[in-house]
Tab-separated table of C-alpha atoms and ligand atoms in Angstrom:
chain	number	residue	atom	x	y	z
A	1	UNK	CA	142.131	-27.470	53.185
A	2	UNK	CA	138.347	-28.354	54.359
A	3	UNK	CA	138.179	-27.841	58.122
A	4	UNK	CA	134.648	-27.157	60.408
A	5	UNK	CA	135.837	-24.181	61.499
A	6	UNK	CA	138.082	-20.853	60.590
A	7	UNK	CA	139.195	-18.809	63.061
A	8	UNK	CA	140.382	-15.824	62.054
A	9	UNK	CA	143.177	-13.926	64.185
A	10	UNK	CA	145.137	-15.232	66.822
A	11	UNK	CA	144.568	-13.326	69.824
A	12	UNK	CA	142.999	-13.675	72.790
A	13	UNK	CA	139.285	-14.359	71.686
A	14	UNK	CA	140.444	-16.232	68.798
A	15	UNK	CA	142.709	-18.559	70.597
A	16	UNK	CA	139.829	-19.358	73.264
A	17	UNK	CA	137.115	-20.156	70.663
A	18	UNK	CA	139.494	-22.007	68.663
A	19	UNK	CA	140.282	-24.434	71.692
A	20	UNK	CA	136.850	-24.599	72.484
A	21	UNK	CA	135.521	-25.549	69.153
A	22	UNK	CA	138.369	-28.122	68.928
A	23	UNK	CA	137.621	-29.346	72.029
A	24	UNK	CA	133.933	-30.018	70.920
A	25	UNK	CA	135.426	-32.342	68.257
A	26	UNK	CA	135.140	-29.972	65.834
A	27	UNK	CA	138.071	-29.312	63.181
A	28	UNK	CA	139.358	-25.882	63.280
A	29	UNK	CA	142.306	-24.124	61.328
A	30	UNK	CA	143.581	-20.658	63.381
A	31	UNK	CA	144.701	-18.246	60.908
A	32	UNK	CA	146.963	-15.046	62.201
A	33	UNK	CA	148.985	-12.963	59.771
A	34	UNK	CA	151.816	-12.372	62.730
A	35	UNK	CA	154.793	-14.406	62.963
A	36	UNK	CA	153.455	-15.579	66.260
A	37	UNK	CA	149.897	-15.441	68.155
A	38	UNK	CA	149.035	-13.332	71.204
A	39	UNK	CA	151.371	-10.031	70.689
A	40	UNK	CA	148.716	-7.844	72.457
A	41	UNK	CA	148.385	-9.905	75.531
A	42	UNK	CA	152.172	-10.438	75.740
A	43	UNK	CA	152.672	-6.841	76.063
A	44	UNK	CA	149.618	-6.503	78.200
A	45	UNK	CA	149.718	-5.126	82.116
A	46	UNK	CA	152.759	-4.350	81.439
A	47	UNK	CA	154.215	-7.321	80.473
A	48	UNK	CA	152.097	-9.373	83.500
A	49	UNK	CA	148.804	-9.422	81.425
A	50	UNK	CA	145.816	-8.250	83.601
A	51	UNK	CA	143.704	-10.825	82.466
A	52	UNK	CA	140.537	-10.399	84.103
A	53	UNK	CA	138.773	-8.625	86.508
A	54	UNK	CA	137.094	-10.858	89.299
A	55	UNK	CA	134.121	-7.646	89.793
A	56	UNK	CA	132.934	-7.928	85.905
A	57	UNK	CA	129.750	-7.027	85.445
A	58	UNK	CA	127.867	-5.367	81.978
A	59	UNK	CA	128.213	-2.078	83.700
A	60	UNK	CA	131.871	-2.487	83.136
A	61	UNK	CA	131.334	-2.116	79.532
A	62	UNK	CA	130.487	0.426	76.686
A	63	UNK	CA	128.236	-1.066	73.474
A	64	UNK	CA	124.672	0.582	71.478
A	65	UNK	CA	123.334	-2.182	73.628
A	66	UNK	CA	124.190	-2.078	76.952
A	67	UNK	CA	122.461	-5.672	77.536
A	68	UNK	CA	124.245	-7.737	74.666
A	69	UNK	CA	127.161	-8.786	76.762
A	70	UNK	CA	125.614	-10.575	79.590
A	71	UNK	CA	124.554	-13.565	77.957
A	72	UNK	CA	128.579	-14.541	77.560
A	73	UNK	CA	129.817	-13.069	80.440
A	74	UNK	CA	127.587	-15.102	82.653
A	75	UNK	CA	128.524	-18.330	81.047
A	76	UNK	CA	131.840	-17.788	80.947
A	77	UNK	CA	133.083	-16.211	84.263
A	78	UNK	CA	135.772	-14.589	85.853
A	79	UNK	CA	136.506	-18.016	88.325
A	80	UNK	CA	136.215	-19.933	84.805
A	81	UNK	CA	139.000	-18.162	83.548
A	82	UNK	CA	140.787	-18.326	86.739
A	83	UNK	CA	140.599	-22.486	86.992
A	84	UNK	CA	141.899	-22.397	83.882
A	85	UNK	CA	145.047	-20.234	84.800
A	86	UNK	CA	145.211	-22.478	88.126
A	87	UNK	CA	145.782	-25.990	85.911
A	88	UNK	CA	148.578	-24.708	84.244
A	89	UNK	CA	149.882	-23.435	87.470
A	90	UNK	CA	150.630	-19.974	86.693
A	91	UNK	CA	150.503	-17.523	89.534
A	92	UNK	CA	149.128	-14.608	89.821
A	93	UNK	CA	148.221	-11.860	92.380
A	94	UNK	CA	144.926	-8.657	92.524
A	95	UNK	CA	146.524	-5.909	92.316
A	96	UNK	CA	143.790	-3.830	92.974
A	97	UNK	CA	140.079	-3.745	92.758
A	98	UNK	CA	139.576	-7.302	91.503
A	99	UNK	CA	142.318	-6.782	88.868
A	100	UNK	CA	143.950	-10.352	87.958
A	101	UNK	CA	147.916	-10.056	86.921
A	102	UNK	CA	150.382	-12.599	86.576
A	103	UNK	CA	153.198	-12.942	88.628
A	104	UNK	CA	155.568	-13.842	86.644
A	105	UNK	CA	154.894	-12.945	82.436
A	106	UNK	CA	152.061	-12.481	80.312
A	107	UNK	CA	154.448	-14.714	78.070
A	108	UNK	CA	152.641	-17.733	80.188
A	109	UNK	CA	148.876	-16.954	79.122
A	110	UNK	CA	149.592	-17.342	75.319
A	111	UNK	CA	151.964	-20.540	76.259
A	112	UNK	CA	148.547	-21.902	77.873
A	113	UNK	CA	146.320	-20.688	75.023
A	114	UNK	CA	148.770	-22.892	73.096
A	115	UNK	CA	148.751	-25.762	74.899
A	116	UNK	CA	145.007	-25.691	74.727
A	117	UNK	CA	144.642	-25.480	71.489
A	118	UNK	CA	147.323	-28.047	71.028
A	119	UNK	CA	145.477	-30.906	73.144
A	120	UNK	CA	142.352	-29.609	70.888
A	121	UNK	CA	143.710	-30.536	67.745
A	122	UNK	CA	143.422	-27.132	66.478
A	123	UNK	CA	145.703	-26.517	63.736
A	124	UNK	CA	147.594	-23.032	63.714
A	125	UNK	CA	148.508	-21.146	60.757
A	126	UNK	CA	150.826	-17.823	61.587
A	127	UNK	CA	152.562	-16.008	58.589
A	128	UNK	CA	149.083	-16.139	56.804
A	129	UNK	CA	147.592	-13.047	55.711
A	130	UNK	CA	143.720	-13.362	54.438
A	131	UNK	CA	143.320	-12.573	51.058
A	132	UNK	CA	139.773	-12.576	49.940
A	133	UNK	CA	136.511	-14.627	51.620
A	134	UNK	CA	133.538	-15.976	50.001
A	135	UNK	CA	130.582	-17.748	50.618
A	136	UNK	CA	128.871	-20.464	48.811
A	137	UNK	CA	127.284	-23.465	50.480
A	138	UNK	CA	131.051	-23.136	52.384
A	139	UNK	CA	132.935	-20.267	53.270
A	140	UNK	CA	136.260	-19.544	51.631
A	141	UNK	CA	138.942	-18.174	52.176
A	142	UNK	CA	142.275	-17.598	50.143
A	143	UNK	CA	145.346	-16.755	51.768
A	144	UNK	CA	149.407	-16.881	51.034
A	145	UNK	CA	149.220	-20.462	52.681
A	146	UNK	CA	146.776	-21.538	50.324
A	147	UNK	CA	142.905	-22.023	50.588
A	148	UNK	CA	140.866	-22.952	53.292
A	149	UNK	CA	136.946	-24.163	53.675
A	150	UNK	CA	134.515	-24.601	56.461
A	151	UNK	CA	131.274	-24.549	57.336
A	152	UNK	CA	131.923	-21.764	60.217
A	153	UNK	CA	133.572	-18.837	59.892
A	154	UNK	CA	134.955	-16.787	63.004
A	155	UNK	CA	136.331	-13.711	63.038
A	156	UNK	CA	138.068	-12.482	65.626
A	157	UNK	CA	140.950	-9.687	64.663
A	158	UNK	CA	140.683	-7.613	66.923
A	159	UNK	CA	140.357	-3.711	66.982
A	160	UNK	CA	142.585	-1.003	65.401
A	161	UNK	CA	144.555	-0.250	68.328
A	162	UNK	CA	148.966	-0.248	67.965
A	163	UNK	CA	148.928	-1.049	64.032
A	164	UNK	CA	152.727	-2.178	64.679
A	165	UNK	CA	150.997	-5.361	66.632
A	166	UNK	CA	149.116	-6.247	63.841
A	167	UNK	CA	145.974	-4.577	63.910
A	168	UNK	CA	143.901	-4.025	61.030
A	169	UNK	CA	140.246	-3.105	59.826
A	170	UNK	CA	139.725	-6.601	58.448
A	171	UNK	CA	137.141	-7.343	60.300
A	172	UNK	CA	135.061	-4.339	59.843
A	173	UNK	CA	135.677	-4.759	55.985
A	174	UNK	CA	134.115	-8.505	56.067
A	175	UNK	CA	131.008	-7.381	58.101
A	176	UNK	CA	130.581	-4.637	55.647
A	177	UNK	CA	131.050	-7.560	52.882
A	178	UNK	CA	128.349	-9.920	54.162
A	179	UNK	CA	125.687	-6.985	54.694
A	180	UNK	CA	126.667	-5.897	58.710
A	181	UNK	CA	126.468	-2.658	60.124
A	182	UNK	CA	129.797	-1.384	61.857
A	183	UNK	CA	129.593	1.687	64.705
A	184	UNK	CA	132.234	3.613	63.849
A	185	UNK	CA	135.392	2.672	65.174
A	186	UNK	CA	137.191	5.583	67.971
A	187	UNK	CA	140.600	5.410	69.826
A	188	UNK	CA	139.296	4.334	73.482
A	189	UNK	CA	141.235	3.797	76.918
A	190	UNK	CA	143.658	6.447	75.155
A	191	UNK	CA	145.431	9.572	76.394
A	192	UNK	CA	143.682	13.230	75.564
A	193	UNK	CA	145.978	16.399	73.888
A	194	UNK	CA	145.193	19.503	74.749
A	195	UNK	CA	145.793	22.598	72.306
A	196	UNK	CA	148.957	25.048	72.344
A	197	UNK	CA	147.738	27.205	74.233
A	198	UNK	CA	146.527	24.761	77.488
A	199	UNK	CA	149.588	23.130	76.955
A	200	UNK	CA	152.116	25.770	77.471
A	201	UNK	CA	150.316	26.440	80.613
A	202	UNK	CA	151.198	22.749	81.954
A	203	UNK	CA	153.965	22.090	80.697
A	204	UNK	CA	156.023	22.296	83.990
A	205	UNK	CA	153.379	19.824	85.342
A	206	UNK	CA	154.506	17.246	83.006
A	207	UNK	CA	154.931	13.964	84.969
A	208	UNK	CA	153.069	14.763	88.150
A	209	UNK	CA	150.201	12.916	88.956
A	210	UNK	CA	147.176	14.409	90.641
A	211	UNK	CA	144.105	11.988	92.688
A	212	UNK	CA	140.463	13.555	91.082
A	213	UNK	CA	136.891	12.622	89.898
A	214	UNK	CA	136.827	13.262	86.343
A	215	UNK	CA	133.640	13.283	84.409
A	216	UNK	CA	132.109	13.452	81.046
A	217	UNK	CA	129.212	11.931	79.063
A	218	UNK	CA	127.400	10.772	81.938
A	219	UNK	CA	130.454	9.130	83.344
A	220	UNK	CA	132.647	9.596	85.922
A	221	UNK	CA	135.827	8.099	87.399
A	222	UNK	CA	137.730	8.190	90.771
A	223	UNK	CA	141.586	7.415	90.082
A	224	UNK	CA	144.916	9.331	89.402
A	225	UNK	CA	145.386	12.374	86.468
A	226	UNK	CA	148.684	12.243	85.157
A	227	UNK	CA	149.729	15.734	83.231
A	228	UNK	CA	151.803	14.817	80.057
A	229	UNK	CA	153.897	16.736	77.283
A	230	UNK	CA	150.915	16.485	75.410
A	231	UNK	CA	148.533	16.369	77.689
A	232	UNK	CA	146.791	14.265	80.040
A	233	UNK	CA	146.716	10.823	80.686
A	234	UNK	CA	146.783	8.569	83.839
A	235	UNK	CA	143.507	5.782	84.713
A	236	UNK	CA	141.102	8.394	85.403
A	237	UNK	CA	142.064	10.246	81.908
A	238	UNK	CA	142.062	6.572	79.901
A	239	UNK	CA	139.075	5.241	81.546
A	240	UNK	CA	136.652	8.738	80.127
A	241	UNK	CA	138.304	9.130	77.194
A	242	UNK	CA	136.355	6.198	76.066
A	243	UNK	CA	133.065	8.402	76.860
A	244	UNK	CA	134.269	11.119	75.437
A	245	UNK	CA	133.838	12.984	71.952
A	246	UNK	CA	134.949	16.068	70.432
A	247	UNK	CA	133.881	19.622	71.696
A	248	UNK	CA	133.076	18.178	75.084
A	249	UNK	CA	134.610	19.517	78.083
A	250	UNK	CA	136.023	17.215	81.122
A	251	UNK	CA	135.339	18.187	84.572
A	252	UNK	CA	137.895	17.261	87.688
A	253	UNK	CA	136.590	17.640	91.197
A	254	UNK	CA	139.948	18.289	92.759
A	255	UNK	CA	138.434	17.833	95.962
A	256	UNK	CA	135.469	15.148	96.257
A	257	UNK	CA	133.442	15.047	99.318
A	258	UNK	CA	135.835	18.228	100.904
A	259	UNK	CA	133.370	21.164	101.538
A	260	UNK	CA	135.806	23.602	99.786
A	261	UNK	CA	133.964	26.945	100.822
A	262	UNK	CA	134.846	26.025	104.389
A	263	UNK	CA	137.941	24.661	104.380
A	264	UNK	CA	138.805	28.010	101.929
A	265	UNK	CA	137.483	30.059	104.828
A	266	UNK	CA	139.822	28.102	107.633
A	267	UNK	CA	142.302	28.858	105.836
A	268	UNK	CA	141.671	32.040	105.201
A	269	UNK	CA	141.237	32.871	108.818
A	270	UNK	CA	144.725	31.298	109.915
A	271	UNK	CA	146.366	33.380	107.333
A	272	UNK	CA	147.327	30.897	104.972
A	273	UNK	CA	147.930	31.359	101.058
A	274	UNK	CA	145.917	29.549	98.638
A	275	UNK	CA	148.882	26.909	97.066
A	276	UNK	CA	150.105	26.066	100.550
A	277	UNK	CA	145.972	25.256	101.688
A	278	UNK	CA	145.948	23.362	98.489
A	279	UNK	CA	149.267	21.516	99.248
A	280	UNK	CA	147.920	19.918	102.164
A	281	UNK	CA	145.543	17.641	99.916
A	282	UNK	CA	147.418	17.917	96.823
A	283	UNK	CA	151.013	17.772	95.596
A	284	UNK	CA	153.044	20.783	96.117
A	285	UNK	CA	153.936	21.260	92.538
A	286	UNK	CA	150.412	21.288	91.268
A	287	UNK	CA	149.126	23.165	93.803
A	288	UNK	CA	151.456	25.962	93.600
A	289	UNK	CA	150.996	26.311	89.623
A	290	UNK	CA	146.969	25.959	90.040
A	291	UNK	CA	146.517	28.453	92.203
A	292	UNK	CA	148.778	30.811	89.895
A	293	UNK	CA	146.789	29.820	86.977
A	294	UNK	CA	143.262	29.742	88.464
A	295	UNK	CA	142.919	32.031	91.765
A	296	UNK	CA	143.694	36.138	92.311
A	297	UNK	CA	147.502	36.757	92.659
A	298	UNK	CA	147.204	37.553	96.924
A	299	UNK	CA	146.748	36.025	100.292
A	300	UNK	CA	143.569	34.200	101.032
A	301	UNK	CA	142.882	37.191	103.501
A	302	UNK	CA	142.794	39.715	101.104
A	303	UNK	CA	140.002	37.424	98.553
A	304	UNK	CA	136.630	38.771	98.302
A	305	UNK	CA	133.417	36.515	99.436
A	306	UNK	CA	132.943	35.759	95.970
A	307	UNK	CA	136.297	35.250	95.107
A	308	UNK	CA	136.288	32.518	97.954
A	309	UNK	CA	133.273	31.166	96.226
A	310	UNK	CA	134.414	31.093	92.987
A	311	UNK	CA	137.802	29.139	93.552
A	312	UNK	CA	135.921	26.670	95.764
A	313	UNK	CA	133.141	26.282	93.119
A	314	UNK	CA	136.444	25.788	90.648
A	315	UNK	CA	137.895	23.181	93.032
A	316	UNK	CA	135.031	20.790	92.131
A	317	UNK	CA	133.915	21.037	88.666
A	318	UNK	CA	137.499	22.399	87.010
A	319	UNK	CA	136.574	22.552	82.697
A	320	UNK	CA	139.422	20.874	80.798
A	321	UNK	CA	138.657	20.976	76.742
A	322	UNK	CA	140.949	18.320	75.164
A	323	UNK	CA	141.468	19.125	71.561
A	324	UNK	CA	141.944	15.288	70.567
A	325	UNK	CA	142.859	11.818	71.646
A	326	UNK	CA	146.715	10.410	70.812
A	327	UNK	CA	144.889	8.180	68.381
A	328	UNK	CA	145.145	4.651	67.898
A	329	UNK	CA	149.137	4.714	67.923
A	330	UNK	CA	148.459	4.957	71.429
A	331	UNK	CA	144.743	3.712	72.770
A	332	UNK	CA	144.320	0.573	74.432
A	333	UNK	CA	141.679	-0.778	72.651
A	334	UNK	CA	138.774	0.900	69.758
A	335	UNK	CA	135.774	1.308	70.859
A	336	UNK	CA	132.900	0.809	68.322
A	337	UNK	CA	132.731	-2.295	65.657
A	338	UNK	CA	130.501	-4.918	64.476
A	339	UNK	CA	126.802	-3.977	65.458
A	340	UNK	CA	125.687	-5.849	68.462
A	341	UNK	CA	122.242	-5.573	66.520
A	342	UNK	CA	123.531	-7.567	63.843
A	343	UNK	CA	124.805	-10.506	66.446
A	344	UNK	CA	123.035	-13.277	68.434
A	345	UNK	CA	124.167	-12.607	71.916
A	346	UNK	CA	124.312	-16.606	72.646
A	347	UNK	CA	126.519	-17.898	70.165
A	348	UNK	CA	127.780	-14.196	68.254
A	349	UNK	CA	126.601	-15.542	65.025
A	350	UNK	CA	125.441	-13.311	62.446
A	351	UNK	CA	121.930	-13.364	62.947
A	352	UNK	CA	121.268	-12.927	58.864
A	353	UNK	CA	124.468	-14.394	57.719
A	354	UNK	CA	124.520	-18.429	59.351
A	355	UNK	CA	127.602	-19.862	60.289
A	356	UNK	CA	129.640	-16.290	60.371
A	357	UNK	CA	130.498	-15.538	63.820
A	358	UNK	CA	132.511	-11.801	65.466
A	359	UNK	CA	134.110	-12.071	68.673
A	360	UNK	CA	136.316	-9.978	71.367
A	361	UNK	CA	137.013	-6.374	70.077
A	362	UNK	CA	136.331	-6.158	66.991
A	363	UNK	CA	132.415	-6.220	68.045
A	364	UNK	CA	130.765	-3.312	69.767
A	365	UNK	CA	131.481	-3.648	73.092
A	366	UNK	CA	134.954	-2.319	75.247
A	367	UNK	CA	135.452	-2.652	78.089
A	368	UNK	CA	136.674	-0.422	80.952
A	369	UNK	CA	140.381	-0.384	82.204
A	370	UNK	CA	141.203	-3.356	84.216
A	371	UNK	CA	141.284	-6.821	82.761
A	372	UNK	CA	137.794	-6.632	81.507
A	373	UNK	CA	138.545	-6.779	77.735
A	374	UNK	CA	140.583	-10.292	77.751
A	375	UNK	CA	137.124	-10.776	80.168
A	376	UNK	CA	134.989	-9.729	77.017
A	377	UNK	CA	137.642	-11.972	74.199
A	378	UNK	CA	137.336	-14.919	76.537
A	379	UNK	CA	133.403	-14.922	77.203
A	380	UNK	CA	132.778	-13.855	73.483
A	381	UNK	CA	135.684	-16.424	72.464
A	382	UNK	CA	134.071	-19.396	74.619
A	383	UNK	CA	130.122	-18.309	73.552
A	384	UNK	CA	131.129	-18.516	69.945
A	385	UNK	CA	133.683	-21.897	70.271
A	386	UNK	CA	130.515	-23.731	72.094
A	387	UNK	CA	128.155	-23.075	68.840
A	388	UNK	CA	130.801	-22.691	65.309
B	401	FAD	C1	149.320	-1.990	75.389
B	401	FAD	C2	148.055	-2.730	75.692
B	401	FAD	C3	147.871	-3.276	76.952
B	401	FAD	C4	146.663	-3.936	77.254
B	401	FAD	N1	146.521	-4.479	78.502
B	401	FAD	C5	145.356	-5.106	78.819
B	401	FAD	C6	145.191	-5.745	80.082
B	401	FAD	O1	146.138	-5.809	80.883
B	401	FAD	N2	143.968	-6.281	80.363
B	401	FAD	C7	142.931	-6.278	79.469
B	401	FAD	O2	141.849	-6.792	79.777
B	401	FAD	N3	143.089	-5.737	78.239
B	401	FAD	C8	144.272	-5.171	77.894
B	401	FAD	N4	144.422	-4.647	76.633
B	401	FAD	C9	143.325	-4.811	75.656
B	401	FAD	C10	143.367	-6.263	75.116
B	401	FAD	O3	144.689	-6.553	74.700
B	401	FAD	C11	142.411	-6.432	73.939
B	401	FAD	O4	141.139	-5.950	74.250
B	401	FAD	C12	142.324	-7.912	73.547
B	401	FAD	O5	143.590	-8.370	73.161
B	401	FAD	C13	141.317	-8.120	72.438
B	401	FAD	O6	141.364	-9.466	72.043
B	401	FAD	P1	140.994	-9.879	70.552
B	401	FAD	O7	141.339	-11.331	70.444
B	401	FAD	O8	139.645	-9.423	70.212
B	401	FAD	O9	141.997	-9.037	69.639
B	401	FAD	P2	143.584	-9.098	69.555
B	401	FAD	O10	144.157	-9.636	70.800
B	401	FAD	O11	144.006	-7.772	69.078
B	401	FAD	O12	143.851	-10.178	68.423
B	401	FAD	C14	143.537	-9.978	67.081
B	401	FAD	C15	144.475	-10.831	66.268
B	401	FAD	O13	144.064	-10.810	64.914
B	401	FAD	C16	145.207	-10.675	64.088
B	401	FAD	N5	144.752	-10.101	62.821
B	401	FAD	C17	144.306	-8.854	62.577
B	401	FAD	N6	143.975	-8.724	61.283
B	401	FAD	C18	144.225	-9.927	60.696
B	401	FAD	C19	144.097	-10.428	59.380
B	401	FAD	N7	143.627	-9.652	58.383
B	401	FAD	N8	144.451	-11.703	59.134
B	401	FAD	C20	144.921	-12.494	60.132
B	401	FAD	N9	145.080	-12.082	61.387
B	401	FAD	C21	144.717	-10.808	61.681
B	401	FAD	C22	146.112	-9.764	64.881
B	401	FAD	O14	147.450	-9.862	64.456
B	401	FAD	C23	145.899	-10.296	66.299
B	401	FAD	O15	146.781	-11.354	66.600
B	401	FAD	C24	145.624	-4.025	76.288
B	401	FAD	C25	145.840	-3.490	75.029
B	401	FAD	C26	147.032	-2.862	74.713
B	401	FAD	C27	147.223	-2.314	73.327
């Protein structure tokens, strides 16, 4: 079949360029090798799709080249997205800090994908799996629903993240084909293990959920640090473990902004033990098994000066060492892909390789936890649908 343009992968960034292109006139054939489109973003925000955040910026996002995604994200906005949700009439609510869900299902953002793509004329293969691509004066590309051609090429499958959903390398392999260079792919917005020998040490803290700053790499994060059977997780844990690499330690403030030396010493002078001071900002249970962990086995009265100092020095800057991530089984999205250097941050063309175009995650740019990677697949999607 000769088309203009070749999508390939149905997800979010491929369904927006696809409509896009189509609605430009432009011929398009969607390829995804699921039985239906959109699996991520159905089972996304928990089933309500968080589907942008209305506070993106290109701070909110990790890439070699911290610049490449503004071009897209300032032509294709937040309130763009959001006009488009609003003519299909689904509802939707923030949650939180500029976080986008919808009311009712994430089910409703693929049916409007759909519906888009339908009144584009785009024509959507599922149950096709990509066997081999080509290039001559066209591109090519064979598959178990036959052979396609076009003059554009987009590729848009995605990251490595929950292979169950679908996700492959492909992508990476077909940059690597036509000459691009890939960052190495990681697990990102993923849970952290810790070794054995932490772990036994937590283990009755499994489930509880603690409020910190964690840091690492340069970056740090203000939300909630859940303790796990395996080790930690939670928004603060997700959001650094996409700064973080092997051998590096995390640091939780326990306490931000509380002087700790002089609260320490209050408490000290009313007679108070160190779990039940503790307990009064944090929960009980956590409090109780930190300070048997992490302080001297006695009443605050009986500490030392530098005992005082130490524990309130440890109430800041507390040294976690994960031993590993729980991979991509688990992470929300990969950080790492296609070179930005290899892109034109326009139109995400291949700058040396015309009419061959990478968009949403499997490029080298993720973004942070809250709606701002279907932010990145629909900017990306829309630059690359206004120029295949
Ligand atoms: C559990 C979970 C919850 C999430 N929740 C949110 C959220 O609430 N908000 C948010 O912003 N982000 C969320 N994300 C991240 C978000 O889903 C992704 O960043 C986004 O879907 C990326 O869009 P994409 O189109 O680039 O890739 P995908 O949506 O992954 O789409 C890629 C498509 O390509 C197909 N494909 C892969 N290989 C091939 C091949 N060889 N041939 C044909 N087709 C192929 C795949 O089947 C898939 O349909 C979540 C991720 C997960 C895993």
């Amino acid at each position: 079949m000769r088309v203009d343009v070749i999508v390939i992968g149905g997800g979010a960034a491929g369904l927006m360029c696809a409509f896009v292109a189509g609605g430009r006139g432009r011929r398009v054939a969607l390829l995804e090798h699921n039985e239906r489109v959109g699996r991520k973003i159905e089972i996304s925000g928990g089933g309500r799709c968080n589907f942008t955040n209305l506070n993106t910026t290109a701070g909110n996002f990790i890439s070699r080249n911290p610049h490449f995604a503004k071009s897209a994200l300032a032509r294709y906005t937040p309130a763009d997205f959001v006009k488009l949700v609003g003519r299909h009439g689904i509802r939707y609510h923030e949650k939180k800090l500029g976080q986008l869900f919808c009311d009712e299902s994430s089910r409703q953002i693929v049916e409007m994908l759909l519906e888009e793509c339908d009144a584009a004329r785009v024509q959507v293969f599922t149950g096709c799996r990509v066997e081999d691509v080509g290039k001559g004066e066209l591109f090519q590309v064979k598959t178990n629903r036959g052979e396609f051609e076009s003059e554009s090429l987009v590729v848009a499958t995605g990251g490595l993240s929950i292979p169950k959903l679908g996700a492959t390398d492909f992508g990476y392999r077909l940059a690597r084909q036509f000459g691009l260079k890939v960052v190495q792919p990681e697990p990102a917005l993923v849970p952290l293990t810790l070794a054995p020998r932490d772990l036994s040490k937590f283990q009755s803290l499994s489930g509880v959920s603690v409020p910190a700053v964690v840091s690492c790499g340069g970056a740090e994060f203000a939300e909630n640090v859940l303790v796990t059977h395996r080790g930690l997780s939670g928004p603060a844990v997700l959001q650094i473990s996409s700064y973080w690499s092997r051998g590096q330690a995390l640091s939780l403030d326990l306490l931000p902004g509380e002087d700790t030396r002089a609260l320490l010493e209050r408490k000290r002078a009313a007679g108070a033990e160190l779990h039940t001071a503790l307990a009064q900002h944090l929960p009980k249970r956590f409090a109780q098994v930190w300070a048997e962990l992490f302080a001297p086995p006695r009443p605050l009265h009986a500490y030392t000066d530098a005992q005082v100092e130490r524990v309130a020095a440890l109430l800041h800057d507390w040294r976690i060492l994960p031993a590993g991530t729980e991979g991509f089984q688990k992470a929300e999205v990969t950080r790492g892909g296609v070179s930005t250097d290899e892109l034109s941050s326009k139109t995400m063309e291949a700058r040396g390789v015309p009419g061959l175009y990478f968009i949403g995650e499997v490029v080298d740019v993720t973004g942070h936890l809250g709606g701002y990677n279907f932010q990145w697949a629909w900017a990306s999607g829309h630059a690359a649908g206004e120029s295949a």
